Coordinates of N, CA, C and O in Angstrom, one line a residue:
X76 N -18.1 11.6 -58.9 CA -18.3 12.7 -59.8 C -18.8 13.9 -58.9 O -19.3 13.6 -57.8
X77 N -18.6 15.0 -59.3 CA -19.7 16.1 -58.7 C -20.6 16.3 -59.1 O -21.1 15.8 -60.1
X78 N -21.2 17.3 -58.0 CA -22.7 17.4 -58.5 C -22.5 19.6 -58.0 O -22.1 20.3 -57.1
X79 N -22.8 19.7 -59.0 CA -22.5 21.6 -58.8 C -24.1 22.2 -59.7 O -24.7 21.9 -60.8
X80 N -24.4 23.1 -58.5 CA -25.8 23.8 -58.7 C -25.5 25.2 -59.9 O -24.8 26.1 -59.5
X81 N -26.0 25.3 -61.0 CA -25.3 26.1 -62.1 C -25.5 27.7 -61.6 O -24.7 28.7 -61.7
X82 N -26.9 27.6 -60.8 CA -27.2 28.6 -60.4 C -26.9 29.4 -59.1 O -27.4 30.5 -58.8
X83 N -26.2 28.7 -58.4 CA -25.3 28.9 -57.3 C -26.1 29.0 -56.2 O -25.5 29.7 -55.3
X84 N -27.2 28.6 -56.0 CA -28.0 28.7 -54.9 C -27.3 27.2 -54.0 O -27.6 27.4 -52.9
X85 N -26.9 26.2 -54.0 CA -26.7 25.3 -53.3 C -24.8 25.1 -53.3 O -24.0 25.0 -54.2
X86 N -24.8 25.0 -52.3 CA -23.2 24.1 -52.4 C -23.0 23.3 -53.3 O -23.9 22.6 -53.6
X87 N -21.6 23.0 -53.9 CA -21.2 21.9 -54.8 C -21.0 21.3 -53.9 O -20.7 21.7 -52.7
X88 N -20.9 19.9 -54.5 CA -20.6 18.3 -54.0 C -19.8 17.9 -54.4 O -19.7 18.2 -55.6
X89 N -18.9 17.2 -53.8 CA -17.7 16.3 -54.5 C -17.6 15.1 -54.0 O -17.8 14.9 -52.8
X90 N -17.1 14.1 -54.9 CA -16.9 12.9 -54.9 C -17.9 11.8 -54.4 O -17.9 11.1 -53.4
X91 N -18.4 11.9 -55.0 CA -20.1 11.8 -54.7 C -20.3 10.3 -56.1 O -20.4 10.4 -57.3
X92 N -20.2 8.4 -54.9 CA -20.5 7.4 -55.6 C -22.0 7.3 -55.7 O -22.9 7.7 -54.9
X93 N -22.0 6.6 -57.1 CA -23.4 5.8 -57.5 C -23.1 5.0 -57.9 O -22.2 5.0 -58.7
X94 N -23.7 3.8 -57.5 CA -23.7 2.7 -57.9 C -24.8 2.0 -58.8 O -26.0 2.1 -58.3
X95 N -24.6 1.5 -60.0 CA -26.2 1.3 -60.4 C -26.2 -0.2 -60.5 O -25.4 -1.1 -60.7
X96 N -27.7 -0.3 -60.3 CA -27.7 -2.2 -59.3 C -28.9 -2.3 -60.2 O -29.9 -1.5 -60.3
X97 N -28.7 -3.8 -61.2 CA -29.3 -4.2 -62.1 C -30.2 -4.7 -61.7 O -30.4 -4.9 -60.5
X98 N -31.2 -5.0 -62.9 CA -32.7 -5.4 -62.1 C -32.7 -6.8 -62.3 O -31.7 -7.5 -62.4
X99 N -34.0 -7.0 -62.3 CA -34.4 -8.6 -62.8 C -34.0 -8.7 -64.4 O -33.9 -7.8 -65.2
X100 N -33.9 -10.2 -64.5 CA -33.2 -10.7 -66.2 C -34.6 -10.3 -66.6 O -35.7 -10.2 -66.0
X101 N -34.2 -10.1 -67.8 CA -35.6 -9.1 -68.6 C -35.1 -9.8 -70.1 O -35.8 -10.4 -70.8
X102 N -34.1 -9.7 -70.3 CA -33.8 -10.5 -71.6 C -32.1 -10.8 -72.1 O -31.1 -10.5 -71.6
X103 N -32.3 -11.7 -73.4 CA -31.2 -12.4 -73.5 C -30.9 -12.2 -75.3 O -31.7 -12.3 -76.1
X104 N -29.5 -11.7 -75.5 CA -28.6 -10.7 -76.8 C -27.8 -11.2 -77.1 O -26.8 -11.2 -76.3
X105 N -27.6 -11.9 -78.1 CA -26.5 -12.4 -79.0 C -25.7 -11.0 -78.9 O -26.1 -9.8 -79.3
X106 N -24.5 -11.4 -78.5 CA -23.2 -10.0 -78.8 C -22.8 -9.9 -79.8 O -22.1 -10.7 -80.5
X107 N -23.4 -8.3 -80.5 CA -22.8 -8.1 -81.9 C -21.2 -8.3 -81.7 O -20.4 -7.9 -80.9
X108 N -21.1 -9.0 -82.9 CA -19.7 -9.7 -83.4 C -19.2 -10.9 -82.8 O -18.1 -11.4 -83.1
X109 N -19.9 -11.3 -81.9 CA -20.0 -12.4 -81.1 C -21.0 -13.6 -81.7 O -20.7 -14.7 -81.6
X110 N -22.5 -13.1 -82.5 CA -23.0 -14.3 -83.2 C -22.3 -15.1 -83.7 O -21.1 -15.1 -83.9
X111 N -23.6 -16.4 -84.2 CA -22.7 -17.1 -85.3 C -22.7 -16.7 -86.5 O -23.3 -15.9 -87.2
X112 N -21.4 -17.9 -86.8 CA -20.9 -17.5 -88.2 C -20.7 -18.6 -89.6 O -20.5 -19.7 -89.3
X113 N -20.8 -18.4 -90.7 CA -20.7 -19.5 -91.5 C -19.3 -20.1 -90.7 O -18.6 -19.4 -90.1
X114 N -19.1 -22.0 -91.0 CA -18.3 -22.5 -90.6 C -18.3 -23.4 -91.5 O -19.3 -23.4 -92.3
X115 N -16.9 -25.1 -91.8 CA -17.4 -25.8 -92.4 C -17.4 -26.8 -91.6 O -16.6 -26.6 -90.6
X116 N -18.0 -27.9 -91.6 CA -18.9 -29.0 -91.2 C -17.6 -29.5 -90.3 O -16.5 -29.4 -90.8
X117 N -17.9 -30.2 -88.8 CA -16.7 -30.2 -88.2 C -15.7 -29.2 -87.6 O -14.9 -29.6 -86.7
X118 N -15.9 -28.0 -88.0 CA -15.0 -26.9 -87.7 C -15.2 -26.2 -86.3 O -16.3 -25.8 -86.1
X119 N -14.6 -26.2 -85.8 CA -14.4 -25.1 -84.2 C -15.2 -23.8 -84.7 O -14.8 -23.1 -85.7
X120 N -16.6 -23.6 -83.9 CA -17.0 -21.9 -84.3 C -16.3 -20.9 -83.7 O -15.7 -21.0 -82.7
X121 N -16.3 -19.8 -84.5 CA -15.6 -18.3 -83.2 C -16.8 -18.6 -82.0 O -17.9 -19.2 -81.8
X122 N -15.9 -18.1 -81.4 CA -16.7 -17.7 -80.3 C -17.9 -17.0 -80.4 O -18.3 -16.2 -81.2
X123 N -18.7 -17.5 -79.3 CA -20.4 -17.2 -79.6 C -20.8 -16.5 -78.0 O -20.5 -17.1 -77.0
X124 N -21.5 -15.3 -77.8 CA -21.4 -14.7 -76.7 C -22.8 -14.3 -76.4 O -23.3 -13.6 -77.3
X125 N -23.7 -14.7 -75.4 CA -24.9 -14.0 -75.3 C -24.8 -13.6 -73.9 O -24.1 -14.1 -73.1
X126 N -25.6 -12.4 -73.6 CA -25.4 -11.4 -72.4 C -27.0 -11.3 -72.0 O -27.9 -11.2 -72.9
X127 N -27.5 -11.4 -70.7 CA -28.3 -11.4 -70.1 C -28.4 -10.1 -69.5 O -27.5 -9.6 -68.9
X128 N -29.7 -9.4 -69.8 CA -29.8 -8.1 -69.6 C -30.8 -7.8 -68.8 O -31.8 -8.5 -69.0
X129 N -31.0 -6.6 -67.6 CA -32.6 -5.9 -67.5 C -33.2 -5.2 -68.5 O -32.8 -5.1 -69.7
X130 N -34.2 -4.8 -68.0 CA -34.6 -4.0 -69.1 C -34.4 -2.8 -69.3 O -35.0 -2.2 -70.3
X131 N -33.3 -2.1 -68.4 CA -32.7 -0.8 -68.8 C -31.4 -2.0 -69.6 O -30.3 -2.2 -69.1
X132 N -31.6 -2.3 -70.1 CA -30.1 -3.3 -71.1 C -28.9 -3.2 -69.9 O -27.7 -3.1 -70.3
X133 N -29.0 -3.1 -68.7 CA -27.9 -3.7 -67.8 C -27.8 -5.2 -67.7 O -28.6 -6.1 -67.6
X134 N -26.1 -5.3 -67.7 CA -25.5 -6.8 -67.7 C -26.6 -7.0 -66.0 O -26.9 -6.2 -65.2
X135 N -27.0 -8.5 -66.0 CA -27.3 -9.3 -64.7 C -26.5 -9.9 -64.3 O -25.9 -10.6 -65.1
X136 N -26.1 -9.7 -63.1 CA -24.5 -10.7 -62.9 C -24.9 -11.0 -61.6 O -24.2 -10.7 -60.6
X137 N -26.1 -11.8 -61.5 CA -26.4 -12.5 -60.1 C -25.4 -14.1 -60.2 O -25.2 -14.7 -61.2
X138 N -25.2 -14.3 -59.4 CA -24.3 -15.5 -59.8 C -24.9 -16.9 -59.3 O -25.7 -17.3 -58.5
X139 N -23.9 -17.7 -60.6 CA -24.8 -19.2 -60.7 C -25.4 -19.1 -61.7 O -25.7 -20.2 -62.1
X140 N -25.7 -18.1 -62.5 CA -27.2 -18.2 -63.6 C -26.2 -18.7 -64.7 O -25.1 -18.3 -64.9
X141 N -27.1 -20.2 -65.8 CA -26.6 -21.1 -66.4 C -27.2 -20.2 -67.9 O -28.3 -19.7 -68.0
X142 N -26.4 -20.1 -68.6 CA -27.7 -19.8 -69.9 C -27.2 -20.8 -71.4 O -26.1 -20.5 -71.9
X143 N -27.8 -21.7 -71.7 CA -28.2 -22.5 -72.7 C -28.2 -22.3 -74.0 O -28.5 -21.1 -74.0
X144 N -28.0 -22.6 -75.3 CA -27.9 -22.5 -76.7 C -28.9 -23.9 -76.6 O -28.9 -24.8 -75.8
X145 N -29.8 -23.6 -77.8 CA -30.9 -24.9 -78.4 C -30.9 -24.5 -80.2 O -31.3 -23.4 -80.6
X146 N -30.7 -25.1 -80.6 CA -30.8 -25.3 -82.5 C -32.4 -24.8 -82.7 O -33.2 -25.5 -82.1
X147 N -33.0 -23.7 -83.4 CA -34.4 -23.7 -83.6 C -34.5 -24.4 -85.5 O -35.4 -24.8 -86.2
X148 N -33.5 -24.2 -85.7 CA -33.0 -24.4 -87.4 C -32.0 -25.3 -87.8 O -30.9 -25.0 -87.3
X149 N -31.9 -26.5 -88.7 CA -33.3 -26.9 -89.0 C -34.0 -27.9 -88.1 O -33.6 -28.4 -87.1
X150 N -35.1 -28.1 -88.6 CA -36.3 -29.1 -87.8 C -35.4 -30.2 -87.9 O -34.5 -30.2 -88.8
X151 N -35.6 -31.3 -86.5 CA -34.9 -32.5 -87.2 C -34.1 -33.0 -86.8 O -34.0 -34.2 -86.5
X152 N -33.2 -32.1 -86.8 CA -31.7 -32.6 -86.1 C -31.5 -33.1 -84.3 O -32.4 -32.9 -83.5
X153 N -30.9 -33.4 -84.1 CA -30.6 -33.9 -82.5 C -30.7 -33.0 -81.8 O -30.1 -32.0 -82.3
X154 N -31.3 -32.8 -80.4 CA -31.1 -31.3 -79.7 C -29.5 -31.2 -79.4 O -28.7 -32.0 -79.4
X155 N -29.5 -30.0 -79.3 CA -28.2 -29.3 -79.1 C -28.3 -29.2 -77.1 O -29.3 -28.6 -76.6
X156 N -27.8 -29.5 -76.6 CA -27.9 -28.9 -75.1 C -26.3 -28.5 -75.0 O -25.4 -29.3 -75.2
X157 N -26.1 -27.2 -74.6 CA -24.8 -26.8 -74.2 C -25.1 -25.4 -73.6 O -25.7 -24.5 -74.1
X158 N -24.4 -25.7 -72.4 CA -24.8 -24.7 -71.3 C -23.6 -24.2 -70.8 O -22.5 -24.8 -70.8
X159 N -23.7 -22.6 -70.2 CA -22.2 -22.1 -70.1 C -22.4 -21.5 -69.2 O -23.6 -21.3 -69.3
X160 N -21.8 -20.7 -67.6 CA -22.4 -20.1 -66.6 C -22.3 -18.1 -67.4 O -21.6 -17.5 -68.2
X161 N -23.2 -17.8 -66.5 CA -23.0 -16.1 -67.0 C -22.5 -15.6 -66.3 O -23.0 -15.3 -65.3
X162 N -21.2 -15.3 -66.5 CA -20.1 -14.2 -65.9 C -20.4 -13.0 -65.8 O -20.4 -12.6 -66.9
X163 N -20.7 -12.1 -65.0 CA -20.6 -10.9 -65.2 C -22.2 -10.3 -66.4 O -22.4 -9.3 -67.0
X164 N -22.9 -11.5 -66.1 CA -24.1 -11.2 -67.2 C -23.5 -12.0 -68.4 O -24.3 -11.8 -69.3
X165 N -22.4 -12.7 -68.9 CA -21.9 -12.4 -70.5 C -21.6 -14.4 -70.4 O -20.5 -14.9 -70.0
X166 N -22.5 -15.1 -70.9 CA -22.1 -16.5 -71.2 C -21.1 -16.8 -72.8 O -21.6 -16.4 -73.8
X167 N -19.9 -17.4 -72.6 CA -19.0 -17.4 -73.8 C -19.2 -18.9 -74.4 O -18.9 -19.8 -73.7
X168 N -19.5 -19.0 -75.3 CA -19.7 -20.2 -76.5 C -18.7 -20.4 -77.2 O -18.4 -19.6 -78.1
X169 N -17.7 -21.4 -76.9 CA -16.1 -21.3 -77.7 C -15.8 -22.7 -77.9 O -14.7 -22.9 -78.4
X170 N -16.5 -23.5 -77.6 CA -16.7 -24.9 -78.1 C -17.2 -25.6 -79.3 O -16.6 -26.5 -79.9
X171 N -18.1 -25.1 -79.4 CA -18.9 -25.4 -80.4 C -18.6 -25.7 -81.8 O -17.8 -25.0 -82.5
X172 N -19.2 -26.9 -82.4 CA -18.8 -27.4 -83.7 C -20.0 -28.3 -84.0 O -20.5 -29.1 -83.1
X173 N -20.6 -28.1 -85.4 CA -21.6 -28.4 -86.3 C -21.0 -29.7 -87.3 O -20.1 -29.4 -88.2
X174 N -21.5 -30.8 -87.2 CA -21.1 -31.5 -88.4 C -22.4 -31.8 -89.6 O -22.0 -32.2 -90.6
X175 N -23.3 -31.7 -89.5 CA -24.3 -31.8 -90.5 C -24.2 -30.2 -91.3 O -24.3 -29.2 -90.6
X176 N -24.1 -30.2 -92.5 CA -24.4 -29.5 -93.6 C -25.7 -28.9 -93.5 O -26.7 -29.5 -93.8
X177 N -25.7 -27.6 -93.3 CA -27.3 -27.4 -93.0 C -27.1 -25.8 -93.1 O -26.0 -25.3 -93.1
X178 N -28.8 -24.8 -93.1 CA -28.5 -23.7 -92.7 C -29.2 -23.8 -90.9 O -30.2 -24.5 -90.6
X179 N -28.4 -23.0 -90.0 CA -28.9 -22.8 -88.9 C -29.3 -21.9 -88.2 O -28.8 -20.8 -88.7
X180 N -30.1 -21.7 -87.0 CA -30.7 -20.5 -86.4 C -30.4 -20.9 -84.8 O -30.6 -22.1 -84.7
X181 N -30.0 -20.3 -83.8 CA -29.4 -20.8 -82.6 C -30.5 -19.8 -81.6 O -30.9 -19.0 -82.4
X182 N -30.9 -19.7 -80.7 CA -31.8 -19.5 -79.6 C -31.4 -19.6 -78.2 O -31.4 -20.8 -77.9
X183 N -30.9 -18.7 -77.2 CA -30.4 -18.3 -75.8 C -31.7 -18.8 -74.8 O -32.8 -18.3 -75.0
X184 N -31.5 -19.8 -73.9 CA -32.3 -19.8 -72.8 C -32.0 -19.4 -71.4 O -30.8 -19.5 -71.1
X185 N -32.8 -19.0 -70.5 CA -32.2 -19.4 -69.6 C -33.4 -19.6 -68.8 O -34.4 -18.9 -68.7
X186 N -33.2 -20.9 -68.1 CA -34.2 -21.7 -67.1 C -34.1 -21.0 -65.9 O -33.1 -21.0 -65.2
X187 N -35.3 -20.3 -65.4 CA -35.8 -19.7 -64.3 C -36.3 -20.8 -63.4 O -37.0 -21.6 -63.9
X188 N -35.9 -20.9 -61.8 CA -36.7 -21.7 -61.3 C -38.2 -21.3 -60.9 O -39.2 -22.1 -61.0
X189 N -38.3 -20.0 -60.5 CA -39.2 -19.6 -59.9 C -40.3 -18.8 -60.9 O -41.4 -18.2 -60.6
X190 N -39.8 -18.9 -61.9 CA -40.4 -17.6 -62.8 C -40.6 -18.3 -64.4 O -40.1 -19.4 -64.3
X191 N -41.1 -18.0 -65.7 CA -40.9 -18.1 -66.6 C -39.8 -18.4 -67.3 O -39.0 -17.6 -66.8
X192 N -38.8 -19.3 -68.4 CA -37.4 -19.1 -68.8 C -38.0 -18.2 -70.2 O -39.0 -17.9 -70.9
X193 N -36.5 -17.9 -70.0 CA -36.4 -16.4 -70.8 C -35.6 -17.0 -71.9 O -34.6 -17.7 -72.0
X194 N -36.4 -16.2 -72.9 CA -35.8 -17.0 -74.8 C -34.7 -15.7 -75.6 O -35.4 -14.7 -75.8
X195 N -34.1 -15.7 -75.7 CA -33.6 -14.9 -76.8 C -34.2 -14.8 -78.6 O -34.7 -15.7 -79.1
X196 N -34.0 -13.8 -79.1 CA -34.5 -14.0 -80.1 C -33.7 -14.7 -81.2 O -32.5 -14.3 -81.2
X197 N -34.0 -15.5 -82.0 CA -33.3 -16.2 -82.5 C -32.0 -15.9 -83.1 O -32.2 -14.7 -83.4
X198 N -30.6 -16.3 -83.5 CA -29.0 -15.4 -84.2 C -30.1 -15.6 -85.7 O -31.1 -16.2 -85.9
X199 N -29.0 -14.5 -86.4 CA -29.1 -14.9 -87.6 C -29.2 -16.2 -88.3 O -29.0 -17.2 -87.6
X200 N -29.5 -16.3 -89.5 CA -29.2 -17.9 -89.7 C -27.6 -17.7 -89.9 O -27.3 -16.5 -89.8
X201 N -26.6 -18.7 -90.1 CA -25.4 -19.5 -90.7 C -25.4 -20.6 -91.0 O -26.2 -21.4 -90.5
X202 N -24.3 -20.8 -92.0 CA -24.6 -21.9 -93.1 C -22.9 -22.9 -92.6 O -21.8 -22.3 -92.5
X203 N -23.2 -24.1 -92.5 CA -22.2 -25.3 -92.0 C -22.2 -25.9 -93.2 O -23.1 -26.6 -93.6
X204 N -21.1 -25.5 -94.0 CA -21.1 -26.1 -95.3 C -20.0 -27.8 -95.3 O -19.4 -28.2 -94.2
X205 N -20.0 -28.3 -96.1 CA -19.1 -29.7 -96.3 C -18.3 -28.9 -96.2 O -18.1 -27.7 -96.5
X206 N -17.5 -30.5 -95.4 CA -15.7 -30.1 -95.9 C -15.7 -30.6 -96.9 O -16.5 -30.9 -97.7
X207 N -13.9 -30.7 -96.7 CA -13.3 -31.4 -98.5 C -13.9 -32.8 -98.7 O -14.2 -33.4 -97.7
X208 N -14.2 -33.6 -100.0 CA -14.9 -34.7 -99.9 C -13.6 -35.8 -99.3 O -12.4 -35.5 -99.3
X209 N -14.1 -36.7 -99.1 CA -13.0 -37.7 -98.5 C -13.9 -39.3 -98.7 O -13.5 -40.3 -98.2
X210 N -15.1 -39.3 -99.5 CA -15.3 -40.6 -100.2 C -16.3 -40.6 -100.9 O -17.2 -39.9 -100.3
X211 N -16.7 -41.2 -102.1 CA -17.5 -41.7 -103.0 C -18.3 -43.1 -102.6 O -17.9 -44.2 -102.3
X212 N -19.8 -42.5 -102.7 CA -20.9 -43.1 -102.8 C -21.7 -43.4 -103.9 O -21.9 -42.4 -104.6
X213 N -22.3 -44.6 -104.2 CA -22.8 -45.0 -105.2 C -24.1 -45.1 -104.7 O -24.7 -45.8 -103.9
X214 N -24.8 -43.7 -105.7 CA -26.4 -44.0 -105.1 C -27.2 -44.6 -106.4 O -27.5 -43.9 -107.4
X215 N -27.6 -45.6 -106.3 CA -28.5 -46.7 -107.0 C -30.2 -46.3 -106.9 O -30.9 -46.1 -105.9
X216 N -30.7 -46.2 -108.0 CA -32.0 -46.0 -108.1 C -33.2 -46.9 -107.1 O -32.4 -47.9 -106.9
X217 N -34.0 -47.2 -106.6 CA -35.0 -48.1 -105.8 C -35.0 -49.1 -106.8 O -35.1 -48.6 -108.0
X218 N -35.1 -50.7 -106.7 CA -35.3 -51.2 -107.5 C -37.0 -51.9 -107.2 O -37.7 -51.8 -106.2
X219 N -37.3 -52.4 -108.3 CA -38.6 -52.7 -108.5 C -39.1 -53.9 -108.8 O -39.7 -54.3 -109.8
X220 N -38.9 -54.6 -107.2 CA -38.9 -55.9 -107.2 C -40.5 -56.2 -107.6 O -41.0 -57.2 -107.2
X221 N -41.3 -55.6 -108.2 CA -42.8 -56.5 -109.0 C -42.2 -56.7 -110.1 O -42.6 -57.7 -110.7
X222 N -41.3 -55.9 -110.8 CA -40.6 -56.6 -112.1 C -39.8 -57.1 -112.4 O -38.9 -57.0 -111.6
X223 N -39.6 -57.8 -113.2 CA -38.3 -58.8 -113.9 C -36.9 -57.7 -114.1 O -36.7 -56.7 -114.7
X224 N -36.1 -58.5 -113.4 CA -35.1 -57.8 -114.0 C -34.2 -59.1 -115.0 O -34.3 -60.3 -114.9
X225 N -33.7 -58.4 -115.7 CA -32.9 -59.0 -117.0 C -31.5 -58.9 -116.6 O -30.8 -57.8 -116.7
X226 N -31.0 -60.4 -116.1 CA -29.2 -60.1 -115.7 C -28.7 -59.8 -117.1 O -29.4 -59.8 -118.1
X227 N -27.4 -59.5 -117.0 CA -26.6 -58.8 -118.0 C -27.4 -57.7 -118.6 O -27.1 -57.9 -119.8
X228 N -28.1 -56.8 -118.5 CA -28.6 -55.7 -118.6 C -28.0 -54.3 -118.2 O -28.4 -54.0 -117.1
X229 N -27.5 -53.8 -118.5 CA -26.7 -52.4 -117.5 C -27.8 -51.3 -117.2 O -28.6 -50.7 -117.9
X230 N -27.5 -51.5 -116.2 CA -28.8 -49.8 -116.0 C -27.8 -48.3 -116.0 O -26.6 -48.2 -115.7
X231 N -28.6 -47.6 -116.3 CA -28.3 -46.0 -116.3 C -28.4 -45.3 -115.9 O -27.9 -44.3 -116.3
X232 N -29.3 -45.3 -114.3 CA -29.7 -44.4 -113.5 C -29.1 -45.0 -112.4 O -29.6 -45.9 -111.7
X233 N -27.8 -44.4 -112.3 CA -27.2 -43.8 -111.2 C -26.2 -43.2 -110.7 O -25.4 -43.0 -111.5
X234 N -25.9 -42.7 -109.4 CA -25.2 -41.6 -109.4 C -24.4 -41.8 -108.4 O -24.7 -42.5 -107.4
X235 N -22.9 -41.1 -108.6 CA -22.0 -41.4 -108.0 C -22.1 -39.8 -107.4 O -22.4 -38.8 -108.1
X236 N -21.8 -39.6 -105.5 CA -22.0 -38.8 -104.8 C -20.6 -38.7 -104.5 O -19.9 -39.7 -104.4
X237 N -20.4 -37.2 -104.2 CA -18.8 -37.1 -103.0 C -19.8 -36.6 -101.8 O -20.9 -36.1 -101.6
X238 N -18.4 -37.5 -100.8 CA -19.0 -37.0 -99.2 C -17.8 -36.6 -98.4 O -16.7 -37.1 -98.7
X239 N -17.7 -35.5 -97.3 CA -17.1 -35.2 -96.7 C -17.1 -36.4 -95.4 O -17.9 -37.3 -95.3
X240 N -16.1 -36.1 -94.7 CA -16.2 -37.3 -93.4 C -17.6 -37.3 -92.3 O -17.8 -38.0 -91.4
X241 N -18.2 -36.3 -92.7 CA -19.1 -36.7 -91.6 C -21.1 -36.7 -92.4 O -22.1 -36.3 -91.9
X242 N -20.8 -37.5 -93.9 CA -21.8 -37.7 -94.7 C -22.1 -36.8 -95.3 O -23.1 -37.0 -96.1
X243 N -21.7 -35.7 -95.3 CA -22.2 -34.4 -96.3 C -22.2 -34.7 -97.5 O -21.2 -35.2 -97.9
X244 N -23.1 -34.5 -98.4 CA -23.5 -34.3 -99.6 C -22.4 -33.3 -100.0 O -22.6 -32.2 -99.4
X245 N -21.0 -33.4 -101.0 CA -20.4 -32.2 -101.5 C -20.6 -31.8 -102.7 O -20.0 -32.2 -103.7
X246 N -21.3 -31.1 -102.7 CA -21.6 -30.4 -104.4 C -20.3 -29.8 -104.7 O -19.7 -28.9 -104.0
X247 N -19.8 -30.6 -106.1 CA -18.5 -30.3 -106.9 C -19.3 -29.4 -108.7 O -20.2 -29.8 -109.5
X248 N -18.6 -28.6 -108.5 CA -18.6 -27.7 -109.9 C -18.2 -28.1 -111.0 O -18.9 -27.9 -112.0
X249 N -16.8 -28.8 -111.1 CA -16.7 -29.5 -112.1 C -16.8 -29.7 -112.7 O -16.1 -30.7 -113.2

């Protein structure tokens, strides 16, 4: 670019590089339109993108740096470990698939050796709904072995469940 003095006391400049050289990772951004998104249970997510930034929000593109997804939502579930390297500052999530029925919240790491790891603030939540049901479950009340049961008696408390293939509870409207 140039550089021209308005007031004409100095010579203009031309073709005059800057280079701007990013600092230390300062923090970690789910890419708008890159979060997650509702999916159903089993299903391939869109693509999921978090960007490692300084704290002027410049991409870090020191190379080698791994940055991580961990489930903070819900409690309970199995850890998630899936790790992607940062290109250019910009790790791409294009794997990923949820089979438990749940709402979720996802969280960017990245493990510093020398320093603190750095958290991202948690995605929005999204919701991993059932799929289509694909079998019937017969759920039976606890029975209450201190009492007599009476054969040829029919009982009345119980409930017939639909499940998608990977145990989901499918609430049918019906």
């Amino acid at each position: 670019f140039d550089v021209v003095d308005l007031e004409g006391h100095l010579p203009s400049l031309s073709g005059i590089h800057v280079v701007v050289q990013s600092g230390s990772a300062a923090q970690l951004m789910f890419v708008d339109g890159y979060e997650p998104t509702d999916v159903v249970a089993g299903a391939l997510m869109p693509e999921v993108r978090v960007v490692l930034v300084d704290s002027f929000a410049n991409p870090v593109t020191s190379p080698g740096l791994q940055i991580g997804l961990q489930i903070t939502e819900p409690q309970g579930l199995p850890p998630l470990r899936v790790v992607a390297p940062a290109e250019n500052g910009m790790a791409r999530f294009s794997t990923l698939r949820f089979e438990t029925a749940a709402t979720y919240r996802l969280i960017a790491v990245l493990d510093l050796i020398n320093a603190e790891d750095l958290y991202s603030e948690p995605s929005q939540p999204f919701e991993v709904e059932p799929d289509v049901p694909t079998q019937l479950t017969l759920a039976l009340p606890p029975l209450n072995l201190d009492r007599e049961q009476t054969a040829g008696v029919l009982w009345n408390a119980f409930a017939v469940e639909l499940r998608d293939a990977f145990n989901n509870v499918v609430l049918w409207d019906n």
